[in-house]
Short mmCIF file of C-alpha atoms in Angstrom, two decimals:
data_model
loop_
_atom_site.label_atom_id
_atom_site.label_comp_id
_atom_site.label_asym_id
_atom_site.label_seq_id
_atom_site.Cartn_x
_atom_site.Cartn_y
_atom_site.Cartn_z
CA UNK A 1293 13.62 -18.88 2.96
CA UNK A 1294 10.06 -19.44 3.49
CA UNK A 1295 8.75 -22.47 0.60
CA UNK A 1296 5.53 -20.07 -1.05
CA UNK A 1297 6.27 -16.83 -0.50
CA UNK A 1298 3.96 -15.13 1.01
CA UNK A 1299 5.50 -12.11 1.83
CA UNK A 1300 6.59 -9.04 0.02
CA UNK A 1301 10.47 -8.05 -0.21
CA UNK A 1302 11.76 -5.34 -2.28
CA UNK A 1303 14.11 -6.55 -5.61
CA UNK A 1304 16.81 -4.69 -3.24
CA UNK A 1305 16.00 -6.68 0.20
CA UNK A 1306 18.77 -9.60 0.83
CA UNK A 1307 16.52 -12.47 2.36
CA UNK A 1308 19.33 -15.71 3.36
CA UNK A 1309 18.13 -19.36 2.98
CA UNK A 1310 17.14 -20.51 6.21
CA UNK A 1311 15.20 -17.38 7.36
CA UNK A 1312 11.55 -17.82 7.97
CA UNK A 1313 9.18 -15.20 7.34
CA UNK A 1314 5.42 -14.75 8.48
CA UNK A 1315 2.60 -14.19 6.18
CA UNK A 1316 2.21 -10.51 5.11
CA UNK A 1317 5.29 -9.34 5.87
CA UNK A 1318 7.38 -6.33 4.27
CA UNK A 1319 10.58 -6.21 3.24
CA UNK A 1320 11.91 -2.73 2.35
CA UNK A 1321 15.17 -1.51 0.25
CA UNK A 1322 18.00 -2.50 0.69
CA UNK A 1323 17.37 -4.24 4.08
CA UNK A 1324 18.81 -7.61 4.97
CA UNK A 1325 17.23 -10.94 6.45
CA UNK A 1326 19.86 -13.39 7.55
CA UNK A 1327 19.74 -16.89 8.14
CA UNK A 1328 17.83 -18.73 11.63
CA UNK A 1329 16.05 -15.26 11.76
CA UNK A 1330 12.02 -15.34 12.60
CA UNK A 1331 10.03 -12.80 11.70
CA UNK A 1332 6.32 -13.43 12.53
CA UNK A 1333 3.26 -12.19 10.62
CA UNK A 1334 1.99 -8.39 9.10
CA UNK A 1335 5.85 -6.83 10.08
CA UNK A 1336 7.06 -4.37 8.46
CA UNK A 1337 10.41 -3.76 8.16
CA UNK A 1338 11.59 -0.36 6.30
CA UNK A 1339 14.57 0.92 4.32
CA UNK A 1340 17.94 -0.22 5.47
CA UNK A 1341 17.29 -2.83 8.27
CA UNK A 1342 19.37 -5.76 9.20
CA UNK A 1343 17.88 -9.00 11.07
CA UNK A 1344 20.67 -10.84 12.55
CA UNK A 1345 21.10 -14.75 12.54
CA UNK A 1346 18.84 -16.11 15.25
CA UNK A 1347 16.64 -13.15 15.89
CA UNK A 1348 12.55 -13.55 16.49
CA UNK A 1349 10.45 -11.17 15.72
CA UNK A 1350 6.85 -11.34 16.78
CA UNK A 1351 3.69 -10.71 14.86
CA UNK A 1352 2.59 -7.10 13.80
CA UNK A 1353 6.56 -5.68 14.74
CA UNK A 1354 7.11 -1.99 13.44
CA UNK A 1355 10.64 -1.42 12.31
CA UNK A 1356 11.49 2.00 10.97
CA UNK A 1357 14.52 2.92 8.80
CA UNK A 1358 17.86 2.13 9.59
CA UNK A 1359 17.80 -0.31 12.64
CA UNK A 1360 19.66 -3.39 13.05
CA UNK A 1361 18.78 -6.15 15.60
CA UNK A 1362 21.38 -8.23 16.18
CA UNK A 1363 21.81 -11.78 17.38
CA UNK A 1364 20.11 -11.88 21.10
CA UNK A 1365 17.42 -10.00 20.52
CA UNK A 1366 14.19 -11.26 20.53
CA UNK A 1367 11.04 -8.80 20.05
CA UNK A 1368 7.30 -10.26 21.01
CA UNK A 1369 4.16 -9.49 19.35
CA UNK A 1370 3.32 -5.67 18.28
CA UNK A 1371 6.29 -4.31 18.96
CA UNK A 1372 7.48 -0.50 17.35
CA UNK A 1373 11.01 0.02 16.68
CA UNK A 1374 11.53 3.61 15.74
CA UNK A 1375 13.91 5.04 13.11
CA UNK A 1376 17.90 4.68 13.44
CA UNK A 1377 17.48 3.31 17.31
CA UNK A 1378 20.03 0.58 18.29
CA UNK A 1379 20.44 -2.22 20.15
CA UNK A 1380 23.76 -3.81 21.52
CA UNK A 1381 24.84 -7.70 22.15
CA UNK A 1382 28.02 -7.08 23.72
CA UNK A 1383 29.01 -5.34 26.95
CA UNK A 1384 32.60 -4.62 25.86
CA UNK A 1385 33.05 -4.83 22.17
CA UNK A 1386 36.51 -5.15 20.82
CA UNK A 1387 37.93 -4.81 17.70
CA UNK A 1388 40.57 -7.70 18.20
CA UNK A 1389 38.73 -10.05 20.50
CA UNK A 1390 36.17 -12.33 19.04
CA UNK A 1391 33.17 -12.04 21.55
CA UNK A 1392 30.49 -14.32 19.82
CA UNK A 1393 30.31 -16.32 22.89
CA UNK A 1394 29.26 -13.74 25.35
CA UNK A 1395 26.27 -12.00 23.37
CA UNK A 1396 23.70 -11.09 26.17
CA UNK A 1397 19.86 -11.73 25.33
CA UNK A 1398 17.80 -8.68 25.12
CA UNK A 1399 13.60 -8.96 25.26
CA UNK A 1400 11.22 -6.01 23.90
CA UNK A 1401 8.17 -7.40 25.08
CA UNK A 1402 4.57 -7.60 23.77
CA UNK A 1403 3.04 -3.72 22.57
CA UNK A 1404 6.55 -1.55 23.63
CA UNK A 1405 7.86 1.23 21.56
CA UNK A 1406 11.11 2.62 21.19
CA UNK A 1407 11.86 6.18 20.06
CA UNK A 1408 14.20 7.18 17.36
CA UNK A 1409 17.81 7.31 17.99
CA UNK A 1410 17.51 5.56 21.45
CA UNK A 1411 20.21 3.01 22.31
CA UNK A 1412 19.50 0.05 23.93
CA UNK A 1413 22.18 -1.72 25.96
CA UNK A 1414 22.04 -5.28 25.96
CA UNK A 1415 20.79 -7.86 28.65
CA UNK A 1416 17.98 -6.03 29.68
CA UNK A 1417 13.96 -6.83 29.03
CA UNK A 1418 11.96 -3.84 28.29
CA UNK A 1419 8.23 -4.71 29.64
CA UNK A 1420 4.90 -4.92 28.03
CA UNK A 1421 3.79 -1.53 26.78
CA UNK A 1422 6.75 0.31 27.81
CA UNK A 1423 7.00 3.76 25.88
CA UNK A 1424 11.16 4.73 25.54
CA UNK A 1425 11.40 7.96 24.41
CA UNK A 1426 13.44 9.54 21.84
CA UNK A 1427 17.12 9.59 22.02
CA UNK A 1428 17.00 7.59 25.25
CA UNK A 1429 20.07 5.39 26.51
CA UNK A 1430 18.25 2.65 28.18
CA UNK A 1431 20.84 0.77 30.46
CA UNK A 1432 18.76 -1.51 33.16
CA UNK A 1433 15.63 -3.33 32.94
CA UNK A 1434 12.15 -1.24 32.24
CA UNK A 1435 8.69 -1.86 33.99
CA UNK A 1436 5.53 -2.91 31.83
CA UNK A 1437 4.04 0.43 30.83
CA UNK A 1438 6.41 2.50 31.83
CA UNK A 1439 7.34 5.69 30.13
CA UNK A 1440 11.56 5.97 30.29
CA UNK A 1441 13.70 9.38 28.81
CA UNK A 1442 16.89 10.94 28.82
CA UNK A 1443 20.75 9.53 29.81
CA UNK A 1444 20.54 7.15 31.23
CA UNK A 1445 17.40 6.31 31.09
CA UNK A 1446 14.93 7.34 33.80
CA UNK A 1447 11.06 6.89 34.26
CA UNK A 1448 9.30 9.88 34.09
CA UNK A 1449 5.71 8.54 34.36
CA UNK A 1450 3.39 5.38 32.96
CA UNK A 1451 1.35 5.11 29.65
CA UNK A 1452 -1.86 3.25 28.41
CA UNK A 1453 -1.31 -0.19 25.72
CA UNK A 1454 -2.35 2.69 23.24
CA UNK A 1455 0.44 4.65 24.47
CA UNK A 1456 -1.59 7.75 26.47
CA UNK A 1457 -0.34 9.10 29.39
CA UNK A 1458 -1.88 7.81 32.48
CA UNK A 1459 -2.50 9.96 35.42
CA UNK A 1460 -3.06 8.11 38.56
CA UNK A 1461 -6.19 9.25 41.51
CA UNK A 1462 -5.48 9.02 44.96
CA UNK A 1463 -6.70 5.66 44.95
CA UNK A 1464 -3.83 4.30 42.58
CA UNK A 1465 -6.42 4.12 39.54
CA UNK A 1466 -6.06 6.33 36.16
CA UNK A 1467 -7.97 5.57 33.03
CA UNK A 1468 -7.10 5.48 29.18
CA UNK A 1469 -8.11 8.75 27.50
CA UNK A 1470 -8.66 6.62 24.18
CA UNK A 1471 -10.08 3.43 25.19
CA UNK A 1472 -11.42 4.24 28.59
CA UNK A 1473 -9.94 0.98 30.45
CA UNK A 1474 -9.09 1.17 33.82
CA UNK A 1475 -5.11 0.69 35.56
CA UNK A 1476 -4.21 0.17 38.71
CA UNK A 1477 -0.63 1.97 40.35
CA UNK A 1478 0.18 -0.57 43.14
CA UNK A 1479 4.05 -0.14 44.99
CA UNK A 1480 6.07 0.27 41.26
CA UNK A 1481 3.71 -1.55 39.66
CA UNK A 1482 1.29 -0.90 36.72
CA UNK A 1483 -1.54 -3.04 35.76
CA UNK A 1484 -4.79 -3.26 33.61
CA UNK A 1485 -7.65 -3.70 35.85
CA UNK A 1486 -9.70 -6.05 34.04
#
């Protein structure tokens, strides 16, 4: 546990020795911090969430109610985890067989969201930006900004950092309805143009 606390945790939040925690984070009810965790700065973590041993959380991460990242996930900066999604660690979980050893690593990069209810099987990096949609079952790796629905999983179009739906010119070049930056479509590839 952090030295000074300088965080806030609900009286209901279990927070293990050995778990750091950034300044001006938030604990919720009844969630649960365990130890060799990392959560970064300004999260937020809401009612019933569970931080598995060895998990890193980035600065600013969203999570909503009822999600529990487990050991091998690691989420970057900004990151939105919506209510009652899941991750996995294990490609074949048994009951009877102990299967610590073969946890696969899964990276939410920098600014992505993902929906409620979607299920995220493990081993896979979802890219920068990436919007997954509600009730998705993402099973393979995601592009940076790209917006990914249904069962399994399939991209359906690309979205903005602020999370706007871009709409590509015949030159390859769509621009942010919100912030008015400019994004190049090049091959499978989105970028900012800077």
């Amino acid at each position: 546990m952090s030295k000074a606390k300088n965080y806030f945790s609900h009286e209901t939040a279990v927070i293990d020795e050995g778990s750091s925690i950034g300044e001006g984070t938030k604990i919720w009810h009844f969630s649960h911090v365990m130890p060799n965790s990392v959560i970064g700065k300004r999260c937020n973590l809401g009612q019933n969430v569970v931080v598995s041993p060895n998990v890193v959380l980035g600065e600013n991460v969203k999570v909503q109610n009822n999600v529990s990242i487990y050991t091998g996930v690691n989420c970057e900066d900004d990151v939105f985890l919506g209510p009652s999604m899941v991750f996995t660690n294990v490609i074949n979980p048994r009951s009877a067989v102990n299967r610590k050893n073969e946890f696969k690593e899964t990276l939410v990069k920098r600014g992505a969201s993902i929906g409620a209810n979607a299920t995220i099987i493990c081993g896979i990096t979802i890219g920068e930006y990436a919007l997954i949609g509600a009730g998705a079952v993402v099973t393979k790796d995601v592009e940076p900004f790209s917006l990914v629905v249904g069962n399994p999983s399939k991209p359906i179009g690309w979205v903005s950092k602020n999370g706007y739906r871009l709409n590509f010119n015949k030159n390859g070049i769509a621009i942010c309805p919100e912030t008015s930056e400019s994004y190049e479509l090049n091959g499978n590839k989105v970028r900012l143009k800077k």
